[in-house]
Amino acid sequence: MKNHSFGEKKISLLDSFIAHLRRRQLNSYLSSVSGLIDIGCGYNITFLKWAEKEFGIKNLSGVDLSINEELLNDKHYDLRIADLNSSLPWGDNSAEMITSLAVLEHLLNPDTNLKEIYRLLKLGGRLVLTTPAPRSKPLLEFLAFRLKLIDATEIRDHKQYFGKRDLRRVLQTAGFSVDKIMVKSFLFGFNNLAVCRK
């Protein structure tokens, strides 16, 4: 299991581009949001900075295994260090929106993480998450281990891949109602996007 956050080590150009494509999936969900918590925000909180710049979101929080100390001390953000496999450091019903981009596949306890996310969301609050689909595994491993175009440590750390049915099941187990879960694929079916309301 890795002990650092995404972006703490140098990121390849392809990793940056894939992260950009992931962020673009959230455009339609961020336009009317005043605050969000990003689970697995990464060392340099790239998504939070982007959400602030592109959508003017001001109430920005994030959590990960490690965060750049300069950013951690910036009072503009509410950033926390925590293990994403255990309880998350905010109170019940405290989040309007939670994002989790390419995080679930790294967790030993994805069920615990999703139950914690459900606990944090306000009634009517929204979770938007992305995770690689099972069909992406051979491609990601080829890009990481053979071509060395993406971070092999990140790919080696994947604990599991979630198909659309698996994703719906773990979201329901976490407490989300089946009629408030939408799952679709993107990037030619290599990634899944889930949007849920509490």
XYZ file of N, CA and C in Angstrom, residues 69-141:
219
model
N 2.743 21.015 2.558
C 2.664 21.744 3.830
C 2.285 23.212 3.640
N 2.771 23.817 2.585
C 2.425 25.218 2.307
C 0.911 25.369 2.105
N 0.315 24.425 1.371
C -1.136 24.457 1.155
C -1.893 24.104 2.428
N -1.349 23.162 3.181
C -1.977 22.740 4.436
C -2.107 23.913 5.408
N -1.153 24.821 5.367
C -1.164 25.990 6.251
C -1.931 27.173 5.673
N -2.421 27.048 4.440
C -3.179 28.120 3.790
C -4.607 28.109 4.336
N -4.986 29.153 5.046
C -6.309 29.226 5.691
C -7.449 29.352 4.679
N -7.094 29.562 3.416
C -8.094 29.663 2.351
C -8.801 28.316 2.121
N -8.108 27.227 2.461
C -8.640 25.875 2.282
C -8.761 25.184 3.638
N -9.702 24.258 3.735
C -9.835 23.407 4.914
C -9.295 22.034 4.517
N -8.007 21.827 4.754
C -7.337 20.597 4.323
C -6.970 19.757 5.536
N -7.149 18.450 5.381
C -6.893 17.534 6.493
C -6.105 16.321 5.999
N -5.273 15.803 6.887
C -4.520 14.574 6.633
C -5.266 13.436 7.327
N -5.563 12.375 6.572
C -6.256 11.226 7.171
C -6.123 10.014 6.261
N -6.298 8.853 6.855
C -6.374 7.591 6.124
C -7.791 7.481 5.567
N -7.920 7.378 4.269
C -9.237 7.352 3.629
C -9.977 6.037 3.844
N -9.312 5.057 4.455
C -9.948 3.777 4.766
C -10.686 3.800 6.104
N -10.602 4.906 6.825
C -11.254 4.987 8.136
C -12.147 6.227 8.188
N -12.522 6.650 9.386
C -13.462 7.767 9.503
C -12.853 9.050 8.942
N -13.715 9.863 8.341
C -13.283 11.118 7.729
C -13.495 12.262 8.717
N -12.597 13.253 8.721
C -12.547 14.247 9.801
C -13.502 15.441 9.676
N -14.761 15.181 9.394
C -15.787 16.226 9.393
C -17.039 15.677 10.066
N -17.918 16.555 10.469
C -19.137 16.160 11.162
C -20.226 15.670 10.221
N -21.217 15.034 10.795
C -22.376 14.536 10.043
C -23.058 15.679 9.294
N -23.572 15.362 8.117
C -24.389 16.301 7.338
C -23.697 17.645 7.119
N -22.405 17.620 6.823
C -21.640 18.865 6.711
C -21.290 19.256 5.279
N -21.578 18.409 4.301
C -21.113 18.671 2.934
C -22.259 18.798 1.940
N -22.202 19.849 1.163
C -23.141 20.051 0.057
C -22.784 19.129 -1.107
N -21.478 19.017 -1.373
C -21.001 18.141 -2.438
C -19.693 17.501 -2.006
N -19.522 16.242 -2.402
C -18.265 15.524 -2.185
C -17.824 14.960 -3.519
N -16.538 15.132 -3.811
C -15.954 14.537 -5.010
C -14.908 13.510 -4.580
N -14.751 12.497 -5.412
C -13.766 11.445 -5.170
C -13.328 10.944 -6.541
N -12.213 11.460 -7.020
C -11.778 11.193 -8.391
C -10.628 10.198 -8.406
N -10.895 9.010 -8.942
C -9.885 7.948 -9.053
C -9.276 7.621 -7.687
N -10.140 7.406 -6.702
C -9.705 7.094 -5.340
C -10.167 5.704 -4.910
N -11.406 5.369 -5.205
C -12.034 4.146 -4.699
C -11.194 2.892 -4.961
N -10.576 2.833 -6.127
C -9.798 1.656 -6.512
C -8.541 1.474 -5.665
N -8.120 2.508 -4.937
C -6.919 2.443 -4.098
C -7.217 2.011 -2.662
N -8.479 1.920 -2.302
C -8.838 1.719 -0.901
C -8.967 0.252 -0.510
N -8.469 -0.071 0.678
C -8.661 -1.407 1.244
C -10.104 -1.583 1.693
N -10.728 -0.492 2.130
C -12.096 -0.525 2.654
C -12.985 0.472 1.915
N -13.284 0.221 0.645
C -14.130 1.179 -0.081
C -15.519 1.319 0.535
N -16.048 0.244 1.128
C -17.366 0.320 1.773
C -17.348 1.320 2.929
N -16.302 1.262 3.750
C -16.166 2.201 4.871
C -16.081 3.628 4.356
N -15.285 3.844 3.322
C -15.124 5.183 2.753
C -16.452 5.733 2.245
N -17.207 4.914 1.536
C -18.485 5.377 0.985
C -19.522 5.617 2.081
N -19.501 4.810 3.130
C -20.411 5.052 4.264
C -20.061 6.365 4.960
N -18.776 6.650 5.061
C -18.334 7.919 5.638
C -18.769 9.095 4.759
N -18.637 8.942 3.463
C -19.087 9.991 2.537
C -20.583 10.223 2.707
N -21.344 9.151 2.790
C -22.795 9.273 2.983
C -23.098 10.021 4.285
N -22.365 9.705 5.331
C -22.547 10.365 6.631
C -22.286 11.871 6.524
N -21.262 12.248 5.779
C -20.880 13.660 5.659
C -21.863 14.486 4.837
N -22.515 13.859 3.870
C -23.403 14.613 2.981
C -24.644 15.127 3.697
N -25.004 16.366 3.377
C -26.280 16.922 3.833
C -27.397 16.224 3.071
N -28.604 16.262 3.590
C -29.757 15.736 2.867
C -29.874 16.504 1.551
N -29.931 15.795 0.450
C -29.948 16.427 -0.870
C -28.558 16.682 -1.418
N -27.524 16.434 -0.593
C -26.140 16.617 -1.032
C -25.766 15.590 -2.086
N -24.714 15.893 -2.826
C -24.353 15.066 -3.973
C -22.922 14.543 -3.867
N -22.752 13.281 -4.225
C -21.434 12.665 -4.404
C -21.204 12.498 -5.894
N -20.018 12.907 -6.350
C -19.601 12.645 -7.726
C -18.254 11.942 -7.637
N -18.194 10.717 -8.169
C -16.928 9.983 -8.121
C -16.610 9.349 -9.461
N -15.320 9.155 -9.676
C -14.856 8.421 -10.854
C -13.958 7.286 -10.382
N -13.941 6.227 -11.179
C -13.066 5.092 -10.897
C -12.845 4.324 -12.200
N -11.660 3.760 -12.404
C -11.432 2.995 -13.630
C -12.321 1.756 -13.696
N -12.800 1.455 -14.881
C -13.597 0.250 -15.115
C -12.663 -0.957 -15.228
N -13.177 -2.168 -14.999
C -12.338 -3.363 -15.097
C -11.615 -3.495 -16.442
N -12.268 -3.069 -17.514
C -11.632 -3.214 -18.828
C -10.389 -2.336 -18.983
N -10.195 -1.359 -18.082
C -9.025 -0.476 -18.179
C -7.759 -1.110 -17.601
N -7.920 -2.173 -16.801
C -6.770 -2.765 -16.104
C -5.625 -3.145 -17.047
N -5.865 -3.919 -18.123
C -4.730 -4.272 -18.985
C -4.092 -3.051 -19.653
N -4.906 -2.082 -20.037
C -4.363 -0.881 -20.676
C -3.525 -0.070 -19.687
N -4.043 0.139 -18.492
C -3.293 0.893 -17.482
C -1.982 0.194 -17.131
N -2.031 -1.130 -16.998
C -0.809 -1.876 -16.683
C 0.199 -1.801 -17.825
